[in-house]
């Protein structure tokens, strides 16, 4: 039924029952200096028709553009069935799945999601998701400190090639707990960590090493050598991965001789649209030996009293979710609706479909980089890259060039001036880009450079 606000008579009757003179008196514990006062900038109310016209006008401003920006938020094709199913009432308004007898559908879906993520990462167990990829990295650092009892330093090596937002978020969450994040520089020629540089830490107590694959610049790290170094020095290995790329790249569970201990990332590439910044979700996978220290919910498959299979929240007491002082983590819910979309997305595409998307994204980005060479545009790094690449433009400042391209309806990339390279942009070309799209990028950039 529709929501109908209380009438003034009803409000007065309720206030009389509790002995309050007006609604404002219910908030008298808030000091007057902290109250907002009258909302002077809020416009007068509009009719339904007027609101409709206003929102149509606002929506028209959000015109589509040819998008070549990646940097953690990727434009991939999402089959129409994905969100048509995900927004069914059974999923769209489902309650948190504490009560197994009332939540079998939701629990089974999350179980399938966990199974798919373990298949992609090559690890044994996945949780039901976390807030986003950046906070998932912070949770992995906290988990590594809890797990690695051989290490007393609480020092974690984090390459400069990890996404800047991930590094900033991880620092914000863990630094007050006495955990030190040590930045590893990257080789300025190839754009990745030189495994030989880790020799500087051979004699030091390091709790964990973070390895991105691909890294923020799209460059592929030497994951086997880095993983083996961590294992040889009693450090846990935290992988930060793009789940889509794992359809063709070696999964973290198979890196080096022993594999990664924890893998995290953002599930956005798996069926989540570019909707003004979110919502996205983080995922975390680990080895079964580490599962007791894994934050968030886990769904398991069991057998009921009648011998029938069923799904339940498992391996964690309810205190994990309702008593912060006793919880492994305070990020202990899941981004259920987006996880639902990802599960449907992966089921529709299947392993072969995901691999085709990843391969097409790899091919398109490399093809675009080659087309741009005649304009004097070169990759910043010599290392091989996956579905995005840092490009150096033949100008001192790339920002005005990107602005001119945007005027023509082409979003030319993520300007790297904000992290110290004003002449460079990070460009991503996924499977959604056609040959005509790539040529339009080249032509638009050429005009922007001339002007």
CSV table of C-alpha atoms in Angstrom, one decimal:
chain,number,residue,atom,x,y,z
A,1,UNK,CA,0.0,0.0,0.0
A,2,UNK,CA,1.2,3.6,-0.6
A,3,UNK,CA,2.8,5.6,2.2
A,4,UNK,CA,0.4,8.2,3.6
A,5,UNK,CA,1.9,10.8,6.1
A,6,UNK,CA,0.2,11.4,9.4
A,7,UNK,CA,-2.4,14.2,9.5
A,8,UNK,CA,-1.8,17.0,11.9
A,9,UNK,CA,-4.6,15.7,14.2
A,10,UNK,CA,-2.8,12.3,14.4
A,11,UNK,CA,0.5,14.0,15.2
A,12,UNK,CA,-1.2,16.1,17.9
A,13,UNK,CA,-2.8,13.0,19.4
A,14,UNK,CA,0.5,11.1,19.6
A,15,UNK,CA,2.3,14.1,21.1
A,16,UNK,CA,-0.5,14.4,23.8
A,17,UNK,CA,0.0,10.7,24.7
A,18,UNK,CA,3.7,11.2,25.5
A,19,UNK,CA,3.3,14.7,26.9
A,20,UNK,CA,5.3,16.6,24.4
A,21,UNK,CA,4.2,20.0,23.2
A,22,UNK,CA,5.5,19.7,19.7
A,23,UNK,CA,7.9,17.7,17.5
A,24,UNK,CA,10.8,20.0,18.0
A,25,UNK,CA,10.7,19.3,21.7
A,26,UNK,CA,11.6,15.6,20.9
A,27,UNK,CA,15.1,16.9,19.9
A,28,UNK,CA,15.7,19.3,22.8
A,29,UNK,CA,18.8,17.4,23.8
A,30,UNK,CA,20.5,18.8,20.7
A,31,UNK,CA,22.2,22.2,21.5
A,32,UNK,CA,20.6,25.0,19.6
A,33,UNK,CA,24.0,25.9,18.1
A,34,UNK,CA,24.1,22.6,16.3
A,35,UNK,CA,20.7,22.8,14.7
A,36,UNK,CA,20.4,23.7,11.1
A,37,UNK,CA,17.5,26.1,11.6
A,38,UNK,CA,15.0,26.9,8.8
A,39,UNK,CA,16.0,25.4,5.4
A,40,UNK,CA,16.1,28.7,3.6
A,41,UNK,CA,17.5,27.3,0.3
A,42,UNK,CA,14.9,24.5,-0.1
A,43,UNK,CA,12.6,25.6,-2.9
A,44,UNK,CA,8.8,25.6,-2.7
A,45,UNK,CA,7.0,22.3,-3.3
A,46,UNK,CA,6.2,21.3,-6.8
A,47,UNK,CA,3.3,19.3,-8.3
A,48,UNK,CA,3.9,15.8,-9.6
A,49,UNK,CA,3.8,17.1,-13.2
A,50,UNK,CA,6.3,19.8,-12.4
A,51,UNK,CA,8.6,17.4,-10.7
A,52,UNK,CA,8.4,15.1,-13.7
A,53,UNK,CA,9.4,17.9,-16.1
A,54,UNK,CA,12.3,19.0,-13.8
A,55,UNK,CA,13.7,15.4,-13.6
A,56,UNK,CA,13.4,14.9,-17.3
A,57,UNK,CA,15.5,18.1,-17.8
A,58,UNK,CA,18.1,16.9,-15.3
A,59,UNK,CA,18.2,13.5,-16.9
A,60,UNK,CA,18.8,15.1,-20.4
A,61,UNK,CA,21.9,16.7,-19.0
A,62,UNK,CA,23.4,13.3,-18.3
A,63,UNK,CA,23.9,12.6,-22.0
A,64,UNK,CA,25.8,9.6,-23.0
A,65,UNK,CA,29.5,9.9,-23.9
A,66,UNK,CA,32.1,7.6,-25.4
A,67,UNK,CA,33.9,6.5,-22.2
A,68,UNK,CA,37.6,5.5,-22.1
A,69,UNK,CA,38.0,6.1,-18.3
A,70,UNK,CA,38.8,3.1,-16.2
A,71,UNK,CA,40.9,3.5,-13.0
A,72,UNK,CA,38.8,1.2,-11.0
A,73,UNK,CA,35.4,1.8,-12.5
A,74,UNK,CA,34.9,0.0,-15.8
A,75,UNK,CA,32.3,0.1,-18.5
A,76,UNK,CA,31.4,-3.4,-19.5
A,77,UNK,CA,28.3,-4.7,-21.3
A,78,UNK,CA,25.7,-6.0,-18.9
A,79,UNK,CA,23.1,-8.4,-20.3
A,80,UNK,CA,19.5,-7.0,-19.9
A,81,UNK,CA,18.5,-10.1,-17.9
A,82,UNK,CA,21.0,-9.3,-15.1
A,83,UNK,CA,19.2,-6.4,-13.5
A,84,UNK,CA,15.8,-7.5,-14.7
A,85,UNK,CA,16.2,-10.5,-12.4
A,86,UNK,CA,18.2,-8.7,-9.7
A,87,UNK,CA,15.4,-6.2,-9.2
A,88,UNK,CA,12.6,-8.8,-8.7
A,89,UNK,CA,11.0,-8.4,-5.3
A,90,UNK,CA,12.4,-11.6,-4.0
A,91,UNK,CA,15.9,-10.1,-4.2
A,92,UNK,CA,15.3,-6.4,-4.3
A,93,UNK,CA,13.6,-6.2,-0.9
A,94,UNK,CA,15.0,-9.3,0.8
A,95,UNK,CA,15.9,-9.0,4.4
A,96,UNK,CA,19.3,-9.9,5.8
A,97,UNK,CA,19.6,-13.7,5.8
A,98,UNK,CA,19.9,-14.4,9.6
A,99,UNK,CA,16.9,-16.7,9.6
A,100,UNK,CA,17.8,-19.6,7.3
A,101,UNK,CA,14.2,-20.9,7.2
A,102,UNK,CA,13.0,-17.7,5.6
A,103,UNK,CA,16.0,-16.9,3.4
A,104,UNK,CA,16.9,-20.0,1.4
A,105,UNK,CA,16.9,-18.2,-1.9
A,106,UNK,CA,19.1,-15.4,-0.8
A,107,UNK,CA,21.5,-17.8,1.0
A,108,UNK,CA,21.7,-20.1,-2.0
A,109,UNK,CA,22.5,-17.2,-4.3
A,110,UNK,CA,25.3,-15.9,-2.0
A,111,UNK,CA,26.6,-19.5,-1.8
A,112,UNK,CA,26.8,-19.7,-5.6
A,113,UNK,CA,28.5,-16.3,-5.6
A,114,UNK,CA,31.1,-17.5,-3.2
A,115,UNK,CA,31.7,-20.6,-5.3
A,116,UNK,CA,32.2,-18.6,-8.4
A,117,UNK,CA,34.7,-16.2,-6.7
A,118,UNK,CA,36.7,-19.2,-5.3
A,119,UNK,CA,36.8,-20.5,-8.9
A,120,UNK,CA,38.1,-17.3,-10.2
A,121,UNK,CA,40.7,-16.7,-7.5
A,122,UNK,CA,41.9,-20.3,-7.1
A,123,UNK,CA,41.4,-20.1,-3.3
A,124,UNK,CA,39.3,-22.2,-1.1
A,125,UNK,CA,36.7,-19.9,0.6
A,126,UNK,CA,35.0,-16.6,-0.1
A,127,UNK,CA,33.0,-14.3,2.1
A,128,UNK,CA,29.6,-12.9,1.1
A,129,UNK,CA,31.3,-9.5,0.2
A,130,UNK,CA,32.5,-6.4,1.8
A,131,UNK,CA,31.8,-2.7,1.4
A,132,UNK,CA,34.1,-2.0,-1.6
A,133,UNK,CA,37.5,-3.0,-3.0
A,134,UNK,CA,39.4,-0.3,-1.1
A,135,UNK,CA,38.0,-1.2,2.3
A,136,UNK,CA,38.5,-4.9,1.5
A,137,UNK,CA,42.2,-4.2,1.2
A,138,UNK,CA,42.2,-2.6,4.6
A,139,UNK,CA,40.3,-5.7,6.0
A,140,UNK,CA,42.9,-8.0,4.4
A,141,UNK,CA,45.7,-6.1,6.1
A,142,UNK,CA,44.0,-6.4,9.5
A,143,UNK,CA,43.4,-10.1,8.8
A,144,UNK,CA,47.0,-10.6,7.9
A,145,UNK,CA,48.2,-9.0,11.1
A,146,UNK,CA,45.8,-11.3,13.1
A,147,UNK,CA,47.0,-14.4,11.2
A,148,UNK,CA,50.8,-13.9,11.0
A,149,UNK,CA,51.7,-14.6,14.6
A,150,UNK,CA,55.4,-15.2,13.6
A,151,UNK,CA,55.6,-11.5,12.8
A,152,UNK,CA,55.6,-8.8,15.6
A,153,UNK,CA,56.3,-5.8,13.5
A,154,UNK,CA,52.8,-5.1,12.1
A,155,UNK,CA,54.6,-3.7,9.0
A,156,UNK,CA,53.0,-4.3,5.5
A,157,UNK,CA,54.7,-3.6,2.2
A,158,UNK,CA,52.3,-1.9,-0.3
A,159,UNK,CA,53.6,-1.1,-3.8
A,160,UNK,CA,53.1,2.4,-5.2
A,161,UNK,CA,51.3,0.6,-8.1
A,162,UNK,CA,48.3,-0.2,-5.9
A,163,UNK,CA,45.3,2.1,-6.7
A,164,UNK,CA,45.8,5.4,-4.8
A,165,UNK,CA,42.3,5.3,-3.4
A,166,UNK,CA,43.0,1.8,-2.1
A,167,UNK,CA,46.2,2.9,-0.4
A,168,UNK,CA,44.5,6.0,1.1
A,169,UNK,CA,41.6,4.0,2.4
A,170,UNK,CA,43.8,1.2,3.9
A,171,UNK,CA,45.9,3.8,5.7
A,172,UNK,CA,42.9,5.6,7.1
A,173,UNK,CA,41.5,2.4,8.5
A,174,UNK,CA,44.7,0.7,9.9
A,175,UNK,CA,47.1,3.4,10.9
A,176,UNK,CA,45.5,4.1,14.3
A,177,UNK,CA,45.9,0.4,15.1
A,178,UNK,CA,49.7,0.6,15.0
A,179,UNK,CA,50.0,-0.9,11.6
A,180,UNK,CA,52.6,0.6,9.3
A,181,UNK,CA,52.1,0.6,5.5
A,182,UNK,CA,55.5,0.8,3.8
A,183,UNK,CA,55.3,2.1,0.2
A,184,UNK,CA,57.3,0.0,-2.3
A,185,UNK,CA,58.5,2.1,-5.3
A,186,UNK,CA,57.9,0.9,-8.8
A,187,UNK,CA,60.5,0.6,-11.6
A,188,UNK,CA,60.0,3.8,-13.5
A,189,UNK,CA,60.8,2.1,-16.8
A,190,UNK,CA,58.5,-1.0,-16.7
A,191,UNK,CA,55.9,0.4,-14.2
A,192,UNK,CA,55.9,-2.5,-11.7
A,193,UNK,CA,57.7,-3.6,-8.6
A,194,UNK,CA,61.2,-5.0,-9.3
A,195,UNK,CA,61.3,-8.3,-7.2
A,196,UNK,CA,65.1,-7.7,-6.7
A,197,UNK,CA,64.2,-4.5,-4.8
A,198,UNK,CA,62.7,-6.6,-2.0
A,199,UNK,CA,66.2,-7.7,-1.0
A,200,UNK,CA,66.3,-4.5,1.1
A,201,UNK,CA,63.8,-6.2,3.4
A,202,UNK,CA,65.3,-9.6,3.5
A,203,UNK,CA,66.5,-9.2,7.1
A,204,UNK,CA,63.4,-7.3,8.4
A,205,UNK,CA,60.2,-8.5,10.0
A,206,UNK,CA,57.5,-8.0,7.4
A,207,UNK,CA,54.0,-9.1,8.2
A,208,UNK,CA,52.5,-9.1,4.7
A,209,UNK,CA,53.2,-8.0,1.1
A,210,UNK,CA,50.4,-6.6,-1.1
A,211,UNK,CA,50.6,-7.4,-4.8
A,212,UNK,CA,48.1,-5.9,-7.4
A,213,UNK,CA,47.4,-7.7,-10.6
A,214,UNK,CA,47.0,-5.9,-13.0
A,215,UNK,CA,48.3,-2.8,-11.1
A,216,UNK,CA,46.7,0.7,-11.1
A,217,UNK,CA,48.5,1.5,-14.4
A,218,UNK,CA,47.3,-1.7,-16.1
A,219,UNK,CA,50.8,-3.2,-16.0
A,220,UNK,CA,51.2,-6.9,-15.1
A,221,UNK,CA,53.3,-7.5,-12.0
A,222,UNK,CA,55.8,-10.3,-11.6
A,223,UNK,CA,53.5,-12.1,-9.2
A,224,UNK,CA,55.3,-15.4,-9.0
A,225,UNK,CA,58.6,-13.9,-7.9
A,226,UNK,CA,56.8,-11.6,-5.4
A,227,UNK,CA,54.8,-14.4,-4.0
A,228,UNK,CA,57.8,-16.7,-3.5
A,229,UNK,CA,59.7,-13.9,-1.7
A,230,UNK,CA,56.8,-13.4,0.7
A,231,UNK,CA,56.6,-17.2,1.4
A,232,UNK,CA,60.4,-17.4,2.0
A,233,UNK,CA,60.3,-14.5,4.5
A,234,UNK,CA,57.3,-15.6,6.5
A,235,UNK,CA,55.1,-12.8,5.1
A,236,UNK,CA,51.5,-13.3,4.0
A,237,UNK,CA,50.7,-12.4,0.4
A,238,UNK,CA,47.7,-10.2,-0.2
A,239,UNK,CA,46.5,-10.1,-3.8
A,240,UNK,CA,44.5,-7.1,-5.1
A,241,UNK,CA,42.9,-8.3,-8.3
A,242,UNK,CA,40.3,-7.3,-11.0
A,243,UNK,CA,37.9,-10.4,-11.0
A,244,UNK,CA,37.2,-10.1,-14.7
A,245,UNK,CA,40.9,-10.4,-15.6
A,246,UNK,CA,41.1,-13.7,-13.7
A,247,UNK,CA,39.1,-15.3,-16.5
A,248,UNK,CA,42.4,-15.3,-18.5
A,249,UNK,CA,45.2,-14.5,-16.0
A,250,UNK,CA,46.7,-16.9,-13.5
A,251,UNK,CA,44.6,-16.9,-10.3
A,252,UNK,CA,46.2,-15.7,-7.1
A,253,UNK,CA,45.8,-19.2,-5.5
A,254,UNK,CA,48.3,-20.4,-8.1
A,255,UNK,CA,50.9,-17.6,-7.9
A,256,UNK,CA,54.4,-18.9,-7.2
A,257,UNK,CA,55.0,-22.1,-5.4
A,258,UNK,CA,52.4,-21.6,-2.6
A,259,UNK,CA,49.9,-19.1,-3.9
A,260,UNK,CA,48.5,-16.0,-2.3
A,261,UNK,CA,47.0,-16.1,1.2
A,262,UNK,CA,44.3,-13.6,0.7
A,263,UNK,CA,42.7,-12.1,-2.5
A,264,UNK,CA,40.6,-9.0,-2.5
A,265,UNK,CA,39.2,-6.6,-5.1
A,266,UNK,CA,36.1,-4.8,-6.3
A,267,UNK,CA,33.3,-6.7,-8.0
A,268,UNK,CA,32.2,-3.7,-10.1
A,269,UNK,CA,33.4,-5.2,-13.4
A,270,UNK,CA,30.9,-8.1,-12.9
A,271,UNK,CA,27.5,-6.6,-13.8
A,272,UNK,CA,27.6,-3.3,-11.9
A,273,UNK,CA,26.9,-0.2,-14.1
A,274,UNK,CA,28.7,3.1,-13.9
A,275,UNK,CA,26.0,4.7,-11.8
A,276,UNK,CA,27.5,7.9,-10.4
A,277,UNK,CA,30.1,6.1,-8.4
A,278,UNK,CA,28.3,3.1,-7.1
A,279,UNK,CA,27.2,1.1,-5.2
A,280,UNK,CA,30.1,-1.4,-5.7
A,281,UNK,CA,31.2,-4.2,-3.4
A,282,UNK,CA,34.4,-5.7,-2.2
A,283,UNK,CA,35.2,-9.4,-2.3
A,284,UNK,CA,37.6,-11.4,-0.2
A,285,UNK,CA,38.9,-15.0,-0.7
A,286,UNK,CA,41.4,-16.9,1.4
A,287,UNK,CA,42.6,-20.4,2.3
A,288,UNK,CA,40.4,-22.6,4.4
A,289,UNK,CA,43.1,-22.5,7.1
A,290,UNK,CA,42.5,-18.8,7.5
A,291,UNK,CA,38.8,-18.8,7.4
A,292,UNK,CA,38.2,-18.1,11.1
A,293,UNK,CA,39.9,-14.7,10.8
A,294,UNK,CA,37.9,-13.8,7.7
A,295,UNK,CA,35.6,-10.8,8.2
A,296,UNK,CA,32.1,-10.6,6.9
A,297,UNK,CA,29.5,-13.2,6.4
A,298,UNK,CA,30.0,-16.7,5.0
A,299,UNK,CA,27.3,-19.0,3.7
A,300,UNK,CA,27.7,-22.7,3.9
A,301,UNK,CA,25.8,-25.7,2.5
A,302,UNK,CA,24.4,-28.2,5.1
A,303,UNK,CA,21.9,-31.0,5.6
A,304,UNK,CA,18.7,-30.5,7.7
A,305,UNK,CA,17.1,-33.0,10.1
A,306,UNK,CA,15.2,-34.6,7.1
A,307,UNK,CA,18.4,-35.1,5.1
A,308,UNK,CA,17.6,-32.3,2.7
A,309,UNK,CA,20.3,-29.8,1.6
A,310,UNK,CA,20.0,-26.3,2.8
A,311,UNK,CA,22.0,-23.1,3.2
A,312,UNK,CA,23.0,-21.2,6.4
A,313,UNK,CA,25.3,-18.5,7.7
A,314,UNK,CA,28.3,-20.5,9.1
A,315,UNK,CA,31.6,-20.5,11.0
A,316,UNK,CA,30.7,-17.3,12.8
A,317,UNK,CA,28.7,-16.5,15.9
A,318,UNK,CA,25.9,-14.0,15.7
A,319,UNK,CA,28.2,-11.6,17.7
A,320,UNK,CA,30.1,-11.1,14.5
A,321,UNK,CA,27.2,-9.1,13.3
A,322,UNK,CA,25.6,-7.4,16.3
A,323,UNK,CA,28.3,-6.9,18.9
A,324,UNK,CA,31.1,-4.7,17.6
A,325,UNK,CA,33.4,-5.2,20.5
A,326,UNK,CA,33.6,-9.0,19.8
A,327,UNK,CA,33.5,-8.9,16.0
A,328,UNK,CA,36.4,-9.8,13.8
A,329,UNK,CA,35.6,-6.7,11.8
A,330,UNK,CA,33.1,-3.9,11.9
A,331,UNK,CA,32.5,-4.3,8.2
A,332,UNK,CA,30.4,-7.4,8.5
A,333,UNK,CA,27.5,-7.0,6.1
A,334,UNK,CA,27.3,-7.7,2.4
A,335,UNK,CA,26.4,-5.7,-0.6
A,336,UNK,CA,23.6,-8.2,-1.4
A,337,UNK,CA,21.9,-6.6,-4.3
A,338,UNK,CA,25.1,-5.9,-6.3
A,339,UNK,CA,26.3,-9.4,-5.4
A,340,UNK,CA,23.0,-10.7,-6.8
A,341,UNK,CA,23.7,-8.9,-10.1
A,342,UNK,CA,27.2,-10.2,-10.3
A,343,UNK,CA,26.1,-13.8,-9.7
A,344,UNK,CA,23.6,-13.6,-12.4
A,345,UNK,CA,26.1,-11.8,-14.7
A,346,UNK,CA,28.7,-14.6,-14.2
A,347,UNK,CA,26.1,-17.3,-14.7
A,348,UNK,CA,24.9,-15.8,-18.0
A,349,UNK,CA,28.4,-15.3,-19.4
A,350,UNK,CA,30.0,-18.4,-18.0
A,351,UNK,CA,33.7,-19.1,-18.0
A,352,UNK,CA,34.1,-18.8,-21.8
A,353,UNK,CA,32.1,-15.5,-21.9
A,354,UNK,CA,34.1,-13.9,-19.2
A,355,UNK,CA,37.3,-15.0,-21.0
A,356,UNK,CA,36.0,-13.4,-24.2
A,357,UNK,CA,35.2,-10.1,-22.5
A,358,UNK,CA,38.7,-10.0,-20.9
A,359,UNK,CA,40.4,-10.9,-24.1
A,360,UNK,CA,38.5,-8.3,-26.1
A,361,UNK,CA,39.3,-5.6,-23.5
A,362,UNK,CA,43.0,-6.6,-23.7
A,363,UNK,CA,43.0,-6.4,-27.5
A,364,UNK,CA,41.1,-3.1,-27.7
A,365,UNK,CA,43.4,-1.3,-25.3
A,366,UNK,CA,46.5,-2.5,-27.2
A,367,UNK,CA,44.9,-1.6,-30.5
A,368,UNK,CA,44.1,2.0,-29.3
A,369,UNK,CA,47.6,2.5,-28.0
A,370,UNK,CA,49.0,1.5,-31.4
A,371,UNK,CA,46.7,3.8,-33.3
A,372,UNK,CA,47.8,6.8,-31.1
A,373,UNK,CA,51.5,6.4,-31.8
A,374,UNK,CA,51.5,8.6,-35.0
A,375,UNK,CA,50.2,11.4,-32.8
A,376,UNK,CA,53.3,11.2,-30.6
A,377,UNK,CA,51.4,9.4,-27.8
A,378,UNK,CA,53.5,6.7,-26.1
A,379,UNK,CA,52.9,4.3,-23.2
A,380,UNK,CA,54.5,5.7,-20.0
A,381,UNK,CA,55.8,2.2,-19.1
A,382,UNK,CA,57.5,-0.6,-21.1
A,383,UNK,CA,55.8,-3.4,-19.1
A,384,UNK,CA,53.0,-5.3,-20.7
A,385,UNK,CA,49.5,-4.1,-19.7
A,386,UNK,CA,46.1,-5.6,-19.6
A,387,UNK,CA,42.9,-3.5,-20.3
A,388,UNK,CA,44.2,-0.1,-19.4
A,389,UNK,CA,47.4,1.8,-20.1
A,390,UNK,CA,49.1,4.9,-19.0
A,391,UNK,CA,49.8,7.1,-22.0
A,392,UNK,CA,52.1,10.2,-22.2
A,393,UNK,CA,50.7,12.9,-24.4
A,394,UNK,CA,53.0,15.3,-26.4
A,395,UNK,CA,51.9,18.3,-24.2
A,396,UNK,CA,53.0,19.5,-20.8
A,397,UNK,CA,49.5,19.3,-19.3
A,398,UNK,CA,47.0,16.7,-20.3
A,399,UNK,CA,44.0,18.2,-18.4
A,400,UNK,CA,43.0,20.8,-21.0
A,401,UNK,CA,43.2,18.1,-23.7
A,402,UNK,CA,40.8,15.9,-21.8
A,403,UNK,CA,38.5,18.9,-21.3
A,404,UNK,CA,38.4,19.5,-25.1
A,405,UNK,CA,37.7,15.9,-25.8
A,406,UNK,CA,34.9,15.8,-23.3
A,407,UNK,CA,33.2,18.8,-25.1
A,408,UNK,CA,33.1,16.5,-28.2
A,409,UNK,CA,31.5,13.7,-26.2
A,410,UNK,CA,34.6,11.6,-25.7
A,411,UNK,CA,35.8,10.9,-22.1
A,412,UNK,CA,39.5,10.5,-22.9
A,413,UNK,CA,40.8,8.9,-19.7
A,414,UNK,CA,41.8,9.5,-16.1
A,415,UNK,CA,44.3,12.4,-15.8
A,416,UNK,CA,47.4,11.3,-13.9
A,417,UNK,CA,48.4,14.9,-13.1
A,418,UNK,CA,46.7,14.4,-9.7
A,419,UNK,CA,49.4,11.8,-8.8
A,420,UNK,CA,52.4,13.6,-10.3
A,421,UNK,CA,52.3,13.0,-14.1
A,422,UNK,CA,50.6,16.1,-15.6
A,423,UNK,CA,51.3,15.0,-19.2
A,424,UNK,CA,49.9,11.5,-18.8
A,425,UNK,CA,46.4,9.9,-18.9
A,426,UNK,CA,45.2,6.4,-17.9
A,427,UNK,CA,43.1,5.0,-20.8
A,428,UNK,CA,40.8,2.0,-20.8
A,429,UNK,CA,39.1,0.4,-23.8
A,430,UNK,CA,36.8,-2.5,-22.8
A,431,UNK,CA,34.9,-5.0,-25.0
A,432,UNK,CA,32.2,-2.3,-25.5
A,433,UNK,CA,34.4,-0.3,-27.9
A,434,UNK,CA,34.2,-0.9,-31.6
A,435,UNK,CA,36.8,-0.1,-34.3
A,436,UNK,CA,34.8,3.1,-35.1
A,437,UNK,CA,35.0,4.0,-31.4
A,438,UNK,CA,38.7,3.6,-31.3
A,439,UNK,CA,39.1,5.8,-34.5
A,440,UNK,CA,36.8,8.4,-33.0
A,441,UNK,CA,39.1,8.6,-30.0
A,442,UNK,CA,42.1,9.1,-32.2
A,443,UNK,CA,40.5,11.8,-34.3
A,444,UNK,CA,39.1,13.6,-31.3
A,445,UNK,CA,42.5,13.5,-29.5
A,446,UNK,CA,44.2,14.8,-32.7
A,447,UNK,CA,41.9,17.8,-32.8
A,448,UNK,CA,42.3,18.5,-29.1
A,449,UNK,CA,46.1,18.4,-29.4
A,450,UNK,CA,46.0,20.8,-32.4
A,451,UNK,CA,43.8,23.3,-30.6
